[in-house]
mmCIF file of C-alpha atoms and ligand atoms in Angstrom:
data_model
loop_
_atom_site.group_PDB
_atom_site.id
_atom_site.type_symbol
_atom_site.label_atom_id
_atom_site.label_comp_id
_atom_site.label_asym_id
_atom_site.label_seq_id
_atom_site.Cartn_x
_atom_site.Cartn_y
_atom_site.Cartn_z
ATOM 1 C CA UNK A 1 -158.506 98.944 -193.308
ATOM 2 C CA UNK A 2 -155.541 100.759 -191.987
ATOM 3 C CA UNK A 3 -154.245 103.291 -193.927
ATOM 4 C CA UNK A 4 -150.219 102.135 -192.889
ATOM 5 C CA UNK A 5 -150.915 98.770 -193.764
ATOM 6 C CA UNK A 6 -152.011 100.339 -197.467
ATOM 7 C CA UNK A 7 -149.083 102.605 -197.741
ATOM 8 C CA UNK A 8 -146.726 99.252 -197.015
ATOM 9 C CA UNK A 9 -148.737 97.394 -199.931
ATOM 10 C CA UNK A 10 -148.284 100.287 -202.339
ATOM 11 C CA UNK A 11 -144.339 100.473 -201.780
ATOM 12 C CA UNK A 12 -144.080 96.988 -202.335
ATOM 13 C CA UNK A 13 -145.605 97.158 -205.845
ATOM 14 C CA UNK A 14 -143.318 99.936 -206.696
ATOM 15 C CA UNK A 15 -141.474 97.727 -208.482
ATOM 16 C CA UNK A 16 -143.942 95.742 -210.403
ATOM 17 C CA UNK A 17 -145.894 96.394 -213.541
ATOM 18 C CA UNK A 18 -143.002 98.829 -215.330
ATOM 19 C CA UNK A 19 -144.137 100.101 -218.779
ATOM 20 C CA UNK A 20 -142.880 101.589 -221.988
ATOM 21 C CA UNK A 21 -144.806 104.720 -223.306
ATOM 22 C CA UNK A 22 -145.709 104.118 -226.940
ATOM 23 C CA UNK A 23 -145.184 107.747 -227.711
ATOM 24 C CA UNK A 24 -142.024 108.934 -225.572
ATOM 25 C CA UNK A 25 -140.323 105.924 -225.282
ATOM 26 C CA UNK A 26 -140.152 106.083 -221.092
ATOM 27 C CA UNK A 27 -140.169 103.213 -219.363
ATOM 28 C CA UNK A 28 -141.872 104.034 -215.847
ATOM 29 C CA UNK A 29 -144.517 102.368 -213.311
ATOM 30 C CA UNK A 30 -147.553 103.746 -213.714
ATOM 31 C CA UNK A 31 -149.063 102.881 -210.250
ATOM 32 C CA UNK A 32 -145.971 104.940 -208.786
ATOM 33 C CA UNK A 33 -147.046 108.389 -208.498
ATOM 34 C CA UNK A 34 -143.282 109.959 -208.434
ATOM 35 C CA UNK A 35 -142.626 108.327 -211.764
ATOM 36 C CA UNK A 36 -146.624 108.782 -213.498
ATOM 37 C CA UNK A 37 -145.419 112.381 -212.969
ATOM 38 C CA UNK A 38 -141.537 112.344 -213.846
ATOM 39 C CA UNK A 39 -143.243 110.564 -217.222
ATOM 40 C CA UNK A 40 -145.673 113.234 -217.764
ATOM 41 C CA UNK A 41 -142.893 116.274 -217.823
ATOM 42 C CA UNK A 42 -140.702 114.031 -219.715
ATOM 43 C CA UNK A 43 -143.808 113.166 -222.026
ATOM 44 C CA UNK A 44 -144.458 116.698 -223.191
ATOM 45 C CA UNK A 45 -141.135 118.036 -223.292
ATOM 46 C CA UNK A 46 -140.021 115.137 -225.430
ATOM 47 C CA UNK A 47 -142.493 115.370 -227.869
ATOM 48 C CA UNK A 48 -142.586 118.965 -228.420
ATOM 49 C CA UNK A 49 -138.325 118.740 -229.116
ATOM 50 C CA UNK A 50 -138.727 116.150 -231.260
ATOM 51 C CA UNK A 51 -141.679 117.761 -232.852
ATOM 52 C CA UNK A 52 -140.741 118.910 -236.895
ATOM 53 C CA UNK A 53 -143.056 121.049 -238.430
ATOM 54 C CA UNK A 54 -141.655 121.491 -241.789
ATOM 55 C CA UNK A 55 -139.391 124.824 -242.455
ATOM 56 C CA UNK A 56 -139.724 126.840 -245.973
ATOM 57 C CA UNK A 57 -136.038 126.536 -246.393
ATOM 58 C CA UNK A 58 -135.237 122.641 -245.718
ATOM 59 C CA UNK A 59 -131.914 121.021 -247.201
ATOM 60 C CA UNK A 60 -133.223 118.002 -248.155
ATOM 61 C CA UNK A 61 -129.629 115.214 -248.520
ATOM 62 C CA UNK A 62 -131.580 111.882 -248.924
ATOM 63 C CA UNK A 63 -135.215 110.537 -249.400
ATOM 64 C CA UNK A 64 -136.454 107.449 -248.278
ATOM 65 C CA UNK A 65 -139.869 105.594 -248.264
ATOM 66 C CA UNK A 66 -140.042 105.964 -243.992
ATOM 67 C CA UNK A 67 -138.490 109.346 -243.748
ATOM 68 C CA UNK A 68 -135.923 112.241 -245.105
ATOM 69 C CA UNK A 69 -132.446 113.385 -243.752
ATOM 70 C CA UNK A 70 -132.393 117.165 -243.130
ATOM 71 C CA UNK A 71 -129.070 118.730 -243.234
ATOM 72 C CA UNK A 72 -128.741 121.718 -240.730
ATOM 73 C CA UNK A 73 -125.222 124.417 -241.301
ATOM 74 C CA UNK A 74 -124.232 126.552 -238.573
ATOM 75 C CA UNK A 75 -125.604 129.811 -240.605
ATOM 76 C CA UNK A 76 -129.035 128.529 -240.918
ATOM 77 C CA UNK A 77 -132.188 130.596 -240.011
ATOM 78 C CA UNK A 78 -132.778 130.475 -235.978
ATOM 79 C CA UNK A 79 -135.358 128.276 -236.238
ATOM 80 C CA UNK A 80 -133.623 125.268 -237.817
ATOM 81 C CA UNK A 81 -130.893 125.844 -235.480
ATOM 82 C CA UNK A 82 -132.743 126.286 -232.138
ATOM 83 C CA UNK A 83 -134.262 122.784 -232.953
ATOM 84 C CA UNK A 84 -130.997 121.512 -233.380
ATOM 85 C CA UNK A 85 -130.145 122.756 -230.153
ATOM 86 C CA UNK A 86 -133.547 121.589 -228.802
ATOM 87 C CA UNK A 87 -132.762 117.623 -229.708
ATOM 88 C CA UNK A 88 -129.026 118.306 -229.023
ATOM 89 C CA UNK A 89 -130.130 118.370 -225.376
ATOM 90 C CA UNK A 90 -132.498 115.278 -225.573
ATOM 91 C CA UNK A 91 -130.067 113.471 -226.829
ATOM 92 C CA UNK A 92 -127.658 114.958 -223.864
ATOM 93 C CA UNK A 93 -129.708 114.481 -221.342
ATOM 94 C CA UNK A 94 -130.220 110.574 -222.324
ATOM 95 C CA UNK A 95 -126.986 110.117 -222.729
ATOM 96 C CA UNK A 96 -126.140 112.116 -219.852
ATOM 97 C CA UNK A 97 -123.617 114.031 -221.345
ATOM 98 C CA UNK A 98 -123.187 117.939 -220.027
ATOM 99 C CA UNK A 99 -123.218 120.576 -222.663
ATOM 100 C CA UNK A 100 -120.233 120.249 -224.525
ATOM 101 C CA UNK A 101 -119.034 123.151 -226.912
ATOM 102 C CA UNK A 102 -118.375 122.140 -230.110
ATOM 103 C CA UNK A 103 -114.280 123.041 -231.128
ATOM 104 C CA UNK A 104 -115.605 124.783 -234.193
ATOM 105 C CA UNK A 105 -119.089 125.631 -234.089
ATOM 106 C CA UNK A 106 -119.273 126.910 -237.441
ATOM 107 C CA UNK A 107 -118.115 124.205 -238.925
ATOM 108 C CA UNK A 108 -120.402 121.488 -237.442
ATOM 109 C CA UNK A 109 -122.901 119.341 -239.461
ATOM 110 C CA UNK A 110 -125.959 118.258 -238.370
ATOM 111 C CA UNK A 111 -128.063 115.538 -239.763
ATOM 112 C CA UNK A 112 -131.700 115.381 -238.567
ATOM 113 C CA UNK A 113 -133.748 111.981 -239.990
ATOM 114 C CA UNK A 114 -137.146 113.387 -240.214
ATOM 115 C CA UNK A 115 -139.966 110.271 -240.267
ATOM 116 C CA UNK A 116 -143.435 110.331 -242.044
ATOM 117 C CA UNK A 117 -144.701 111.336 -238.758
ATOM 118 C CA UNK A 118 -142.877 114.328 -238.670
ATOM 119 C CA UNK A 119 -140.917 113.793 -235.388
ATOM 120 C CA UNK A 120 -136.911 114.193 -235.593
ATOM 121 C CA UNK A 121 -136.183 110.477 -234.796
ATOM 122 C CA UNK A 122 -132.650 110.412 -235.138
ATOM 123 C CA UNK A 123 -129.475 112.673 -235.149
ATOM 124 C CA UNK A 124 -126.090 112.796 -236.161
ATOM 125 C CA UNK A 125 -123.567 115.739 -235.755
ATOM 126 C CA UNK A 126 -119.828 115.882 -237.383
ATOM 127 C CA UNK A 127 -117.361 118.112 -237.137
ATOM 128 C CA UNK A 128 -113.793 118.345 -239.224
ATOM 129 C CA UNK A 129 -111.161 117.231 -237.092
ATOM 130 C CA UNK A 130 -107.021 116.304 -238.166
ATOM 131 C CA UNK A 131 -106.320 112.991 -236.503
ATOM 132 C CA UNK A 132 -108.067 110.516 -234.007
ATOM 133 C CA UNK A 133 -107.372 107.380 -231.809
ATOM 134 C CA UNK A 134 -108.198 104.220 -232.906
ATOM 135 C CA UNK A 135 -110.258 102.006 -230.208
ATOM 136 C CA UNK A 136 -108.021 98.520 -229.806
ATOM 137 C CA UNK A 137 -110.280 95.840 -229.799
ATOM 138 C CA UNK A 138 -111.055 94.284 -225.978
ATOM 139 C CA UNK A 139 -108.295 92.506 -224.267
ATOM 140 C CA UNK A 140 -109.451 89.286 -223.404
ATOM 141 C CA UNK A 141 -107.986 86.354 -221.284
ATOM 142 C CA UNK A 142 -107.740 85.615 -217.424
ATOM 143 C CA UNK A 143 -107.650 88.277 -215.357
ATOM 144 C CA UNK A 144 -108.436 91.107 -217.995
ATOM 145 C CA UNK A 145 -111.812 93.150 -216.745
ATOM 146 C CA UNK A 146 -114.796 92.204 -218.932
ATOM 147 C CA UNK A 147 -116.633 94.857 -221.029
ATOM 148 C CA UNK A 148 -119.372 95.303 -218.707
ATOM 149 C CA UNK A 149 -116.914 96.703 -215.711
ATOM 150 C CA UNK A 150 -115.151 99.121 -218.414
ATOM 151 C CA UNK A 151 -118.125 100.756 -219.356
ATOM 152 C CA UNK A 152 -116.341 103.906 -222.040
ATOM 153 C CA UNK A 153 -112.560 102.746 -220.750
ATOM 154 C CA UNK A 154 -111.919 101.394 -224.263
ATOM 155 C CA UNK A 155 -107.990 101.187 -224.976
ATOM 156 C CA UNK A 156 -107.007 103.418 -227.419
ATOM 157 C CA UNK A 157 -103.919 103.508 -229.483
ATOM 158 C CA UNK A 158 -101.646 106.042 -228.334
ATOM 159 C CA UNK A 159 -100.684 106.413 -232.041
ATOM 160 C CA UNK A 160 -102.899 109.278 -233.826
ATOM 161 C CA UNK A 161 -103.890 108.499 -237.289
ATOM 162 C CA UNK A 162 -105.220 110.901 -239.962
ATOM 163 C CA UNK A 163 -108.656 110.955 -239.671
ATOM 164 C CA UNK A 164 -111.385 113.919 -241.456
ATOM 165 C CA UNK A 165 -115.070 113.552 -240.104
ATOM 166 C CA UNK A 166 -115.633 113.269 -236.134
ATOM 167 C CA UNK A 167 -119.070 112.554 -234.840
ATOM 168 C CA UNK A 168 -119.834 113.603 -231.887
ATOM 169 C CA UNK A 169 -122.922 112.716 -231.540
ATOM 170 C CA UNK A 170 -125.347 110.311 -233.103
ATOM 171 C CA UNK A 171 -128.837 109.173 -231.339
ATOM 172 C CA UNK A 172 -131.783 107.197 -232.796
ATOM 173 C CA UNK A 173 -135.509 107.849 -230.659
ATOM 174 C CA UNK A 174 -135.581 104.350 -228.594
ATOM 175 C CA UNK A 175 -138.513 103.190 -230.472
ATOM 176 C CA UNK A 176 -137.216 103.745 -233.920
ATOM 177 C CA UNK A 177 -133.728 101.690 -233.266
ATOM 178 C CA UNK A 178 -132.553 98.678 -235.479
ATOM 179 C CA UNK A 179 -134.092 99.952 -238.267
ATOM 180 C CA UNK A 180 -130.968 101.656 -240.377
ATOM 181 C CA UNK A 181 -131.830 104.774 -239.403
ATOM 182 C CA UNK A 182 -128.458 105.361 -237.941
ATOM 183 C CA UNK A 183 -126.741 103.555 -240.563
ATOM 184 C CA UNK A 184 -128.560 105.762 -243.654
ATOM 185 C CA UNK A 185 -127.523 108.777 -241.070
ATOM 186 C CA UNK A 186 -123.508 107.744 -241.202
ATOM 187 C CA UNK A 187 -123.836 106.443 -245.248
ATOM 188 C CA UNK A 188 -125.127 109.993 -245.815
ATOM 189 C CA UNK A 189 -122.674 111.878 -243.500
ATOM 190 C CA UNK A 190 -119.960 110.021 -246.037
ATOM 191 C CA UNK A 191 -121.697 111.531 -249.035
ATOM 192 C CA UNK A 192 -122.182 114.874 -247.834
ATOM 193 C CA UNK A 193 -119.343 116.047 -245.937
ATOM 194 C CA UNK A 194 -116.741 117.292 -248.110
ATOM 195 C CA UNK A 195 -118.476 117.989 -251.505
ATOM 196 C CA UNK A 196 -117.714 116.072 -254.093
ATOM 197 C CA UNK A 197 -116.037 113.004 -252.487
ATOM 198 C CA UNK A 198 -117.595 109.876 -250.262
ATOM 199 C CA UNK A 199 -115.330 109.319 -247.531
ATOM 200 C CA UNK A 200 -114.098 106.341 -246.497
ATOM 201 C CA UNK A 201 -114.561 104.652 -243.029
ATOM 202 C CA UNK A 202 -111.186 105.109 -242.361
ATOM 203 C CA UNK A 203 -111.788 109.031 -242.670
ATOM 204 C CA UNK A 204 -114.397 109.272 -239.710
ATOM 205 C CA UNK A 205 -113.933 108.630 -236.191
ATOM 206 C CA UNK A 206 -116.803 108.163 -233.112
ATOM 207 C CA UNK A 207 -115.885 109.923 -230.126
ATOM 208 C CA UNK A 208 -115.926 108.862 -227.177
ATOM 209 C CA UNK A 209 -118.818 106.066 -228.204
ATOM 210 C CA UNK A 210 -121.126 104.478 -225.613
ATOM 211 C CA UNK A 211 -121.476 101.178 -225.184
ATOM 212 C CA UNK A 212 -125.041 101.210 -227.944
ATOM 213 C CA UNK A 213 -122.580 103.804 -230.597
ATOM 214 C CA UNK A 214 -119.564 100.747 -230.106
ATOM 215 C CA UNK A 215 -121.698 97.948 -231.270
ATOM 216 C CA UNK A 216 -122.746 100.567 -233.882
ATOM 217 C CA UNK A 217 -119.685 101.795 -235.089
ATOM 218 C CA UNK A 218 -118.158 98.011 -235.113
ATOM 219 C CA UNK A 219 -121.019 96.328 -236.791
ATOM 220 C CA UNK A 220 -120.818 99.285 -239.190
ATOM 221 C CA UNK A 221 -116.648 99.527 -239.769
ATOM 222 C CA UNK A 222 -117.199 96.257 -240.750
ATOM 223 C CA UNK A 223 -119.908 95.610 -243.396
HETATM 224 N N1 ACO B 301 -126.772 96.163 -230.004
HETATM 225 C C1 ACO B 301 -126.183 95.361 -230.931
HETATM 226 N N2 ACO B 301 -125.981 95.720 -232.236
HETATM 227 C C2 ACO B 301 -126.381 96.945 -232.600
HETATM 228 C C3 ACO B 301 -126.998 97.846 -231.688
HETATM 229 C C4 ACO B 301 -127.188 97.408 -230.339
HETATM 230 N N3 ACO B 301 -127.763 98.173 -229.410
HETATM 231 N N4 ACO B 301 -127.299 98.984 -232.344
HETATM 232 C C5 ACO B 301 -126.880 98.815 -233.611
HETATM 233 N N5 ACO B 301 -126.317 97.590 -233.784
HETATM 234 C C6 ACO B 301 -125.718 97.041 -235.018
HETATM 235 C C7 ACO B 301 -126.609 95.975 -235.595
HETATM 236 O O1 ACO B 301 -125.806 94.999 -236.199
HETATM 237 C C8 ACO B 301 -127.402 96.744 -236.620
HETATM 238 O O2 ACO B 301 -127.843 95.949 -237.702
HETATM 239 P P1 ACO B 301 -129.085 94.897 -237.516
HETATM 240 O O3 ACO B 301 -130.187 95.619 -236.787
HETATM 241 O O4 ACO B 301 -129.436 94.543 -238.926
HETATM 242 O O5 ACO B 301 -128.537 93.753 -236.719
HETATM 243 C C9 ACO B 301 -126.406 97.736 -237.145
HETATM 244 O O6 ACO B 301 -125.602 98.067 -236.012
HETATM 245 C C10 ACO B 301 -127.074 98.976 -237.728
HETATM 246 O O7 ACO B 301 -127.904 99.535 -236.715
HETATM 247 P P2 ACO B 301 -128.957 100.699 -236.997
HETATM 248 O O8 ACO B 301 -130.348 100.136 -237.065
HETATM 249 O O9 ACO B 301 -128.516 101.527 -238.135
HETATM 250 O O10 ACO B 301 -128.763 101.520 -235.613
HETATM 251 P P3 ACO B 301 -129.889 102.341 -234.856
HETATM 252 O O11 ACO B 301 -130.658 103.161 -235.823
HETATM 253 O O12 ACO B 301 -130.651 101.436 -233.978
HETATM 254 O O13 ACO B 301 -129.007 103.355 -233.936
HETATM 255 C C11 ACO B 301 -127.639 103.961 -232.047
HETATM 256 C C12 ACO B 301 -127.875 102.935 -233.190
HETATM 257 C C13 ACO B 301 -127.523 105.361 -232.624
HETATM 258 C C14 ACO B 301 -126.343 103.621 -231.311
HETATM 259 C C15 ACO B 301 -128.863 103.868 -231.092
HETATM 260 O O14 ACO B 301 -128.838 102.639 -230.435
HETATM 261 C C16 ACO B 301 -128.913 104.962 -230.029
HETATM 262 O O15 ACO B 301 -129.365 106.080 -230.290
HETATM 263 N N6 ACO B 301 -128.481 104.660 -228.780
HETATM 264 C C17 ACO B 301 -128.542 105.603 -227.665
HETATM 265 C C18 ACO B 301 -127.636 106.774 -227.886
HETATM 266 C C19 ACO B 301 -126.185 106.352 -228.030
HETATM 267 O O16 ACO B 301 -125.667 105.622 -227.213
HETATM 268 N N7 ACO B 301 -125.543 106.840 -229.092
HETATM 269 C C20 ACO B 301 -124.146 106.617 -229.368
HETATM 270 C C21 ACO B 301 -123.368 107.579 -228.574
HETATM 271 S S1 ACO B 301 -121.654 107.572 -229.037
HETATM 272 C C22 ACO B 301 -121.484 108.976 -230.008
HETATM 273 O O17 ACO B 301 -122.418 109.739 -230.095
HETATM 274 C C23 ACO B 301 -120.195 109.243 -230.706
HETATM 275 ZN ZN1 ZN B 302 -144.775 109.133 -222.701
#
């Protein structure tokens, strides 16, 4: 057989036969050799970030029978912070978000759900802020564009309200999501903030949410 004739049969099944990696979470072809390789960095690098080994000094914020929420302060030890910084730029990277500096980096939160496997399978960070913009729901009707053309161009009010609690960030590892875990990330982000108080939904704000966080954040507003 020819070998152009073979090269035209493998490019056609490029597209065929995509899979989901039941470790990373990559969804790739593996008769493709670009992407059985893009998969294999991703693979490794992915699973050593979201690896958690356990630290001596862990500030345990909630307990439940699947996993634990570890809360991580700005003046921790460099090791809980440089895995902070590790799934920080996962969770960048997925979202394609470039580093962004935090306004007031020693004031940030960050809430790592831990599972029984030990992998860091979801993340939330929060930072004080004053006041925020609240997202006006969709406008609808003829001629309006739907949601799907206005990807993040949510309307906001142009009124700022009084807000406490920002998050900036909150991710959930692809084959962990619909289970809570981002909901018991936010209900515990309300009881640990400020000491002493649970805030109320009013009180926190989502910036600048994707189009997963807004379902989210509206299912969650709202129940
Ligand atoms: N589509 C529709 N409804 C959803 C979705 C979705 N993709 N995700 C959550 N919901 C709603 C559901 O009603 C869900 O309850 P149900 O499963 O009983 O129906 C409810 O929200 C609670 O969902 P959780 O299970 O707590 O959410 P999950 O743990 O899956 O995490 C998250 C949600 C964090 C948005 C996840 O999909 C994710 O990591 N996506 C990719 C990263 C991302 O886009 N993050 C938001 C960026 S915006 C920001 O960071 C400010
Ligand atoms: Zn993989």
């Amino acid at each position: 057989k020819g070998t152009k004739e073979q090269l035209i049969i493998d490019a056609g099944q490029k597209h065929f036969g995509a899979t989901m990696c039941k470790s990373c979470g990559m969804i790739y072809t593996p008769s493709s050799p670009e992407d059985e390789l893009q998969h294999v960095q991703h693979h490794y690098r992915f699973l050593e970030g979201i690896k958690y080994t356990g630290w001596k000094k862990e500030r345990v914020v909630a307990q439940f029978w699947d996993g634990k929420i570890v809360l991580v302060l700005p003046r921790d030890p460099s090791y809980a912070i440089r895995k902070v910084e590790d799934v920080q730029e996962l969770v960048d990277n997925e979202l394609g978000f470039h580093q962004v500096v935090p306004r007031c980096p020693n004031k940030t939160k960050t809430f790592l759900f831990i599972s029984d496997e030990k992998r860091v399978v979801g993340c939330l960070i929060a930072e004080p802020i004053k006041q925020a913009f609240r997202v006006l729901s969709e406008p609808t009707g003829p001629g309006s564009p739907s949601s799907k053309e206005c990807h993040r161009a949510w309307q906001c009010s142009d009124v700022p309200e009084p807000a406490v609690c920002g998050i900036s960030r909150i991710w959930v590892f692809r084959l962990k999501r619909r289970k809570r875990i981002a909901r018991r990330l936010v209900d515990t982000l309300r009881n640990c903030f400020m000491f002493g108080c649970f805030l109320k939904i009013d009180d926190i704000a989502f910036s600048d949410p994707t189009p997963d966080g807004k379902l989210f954040a509206t299912k969650y507003c709202n129940t």
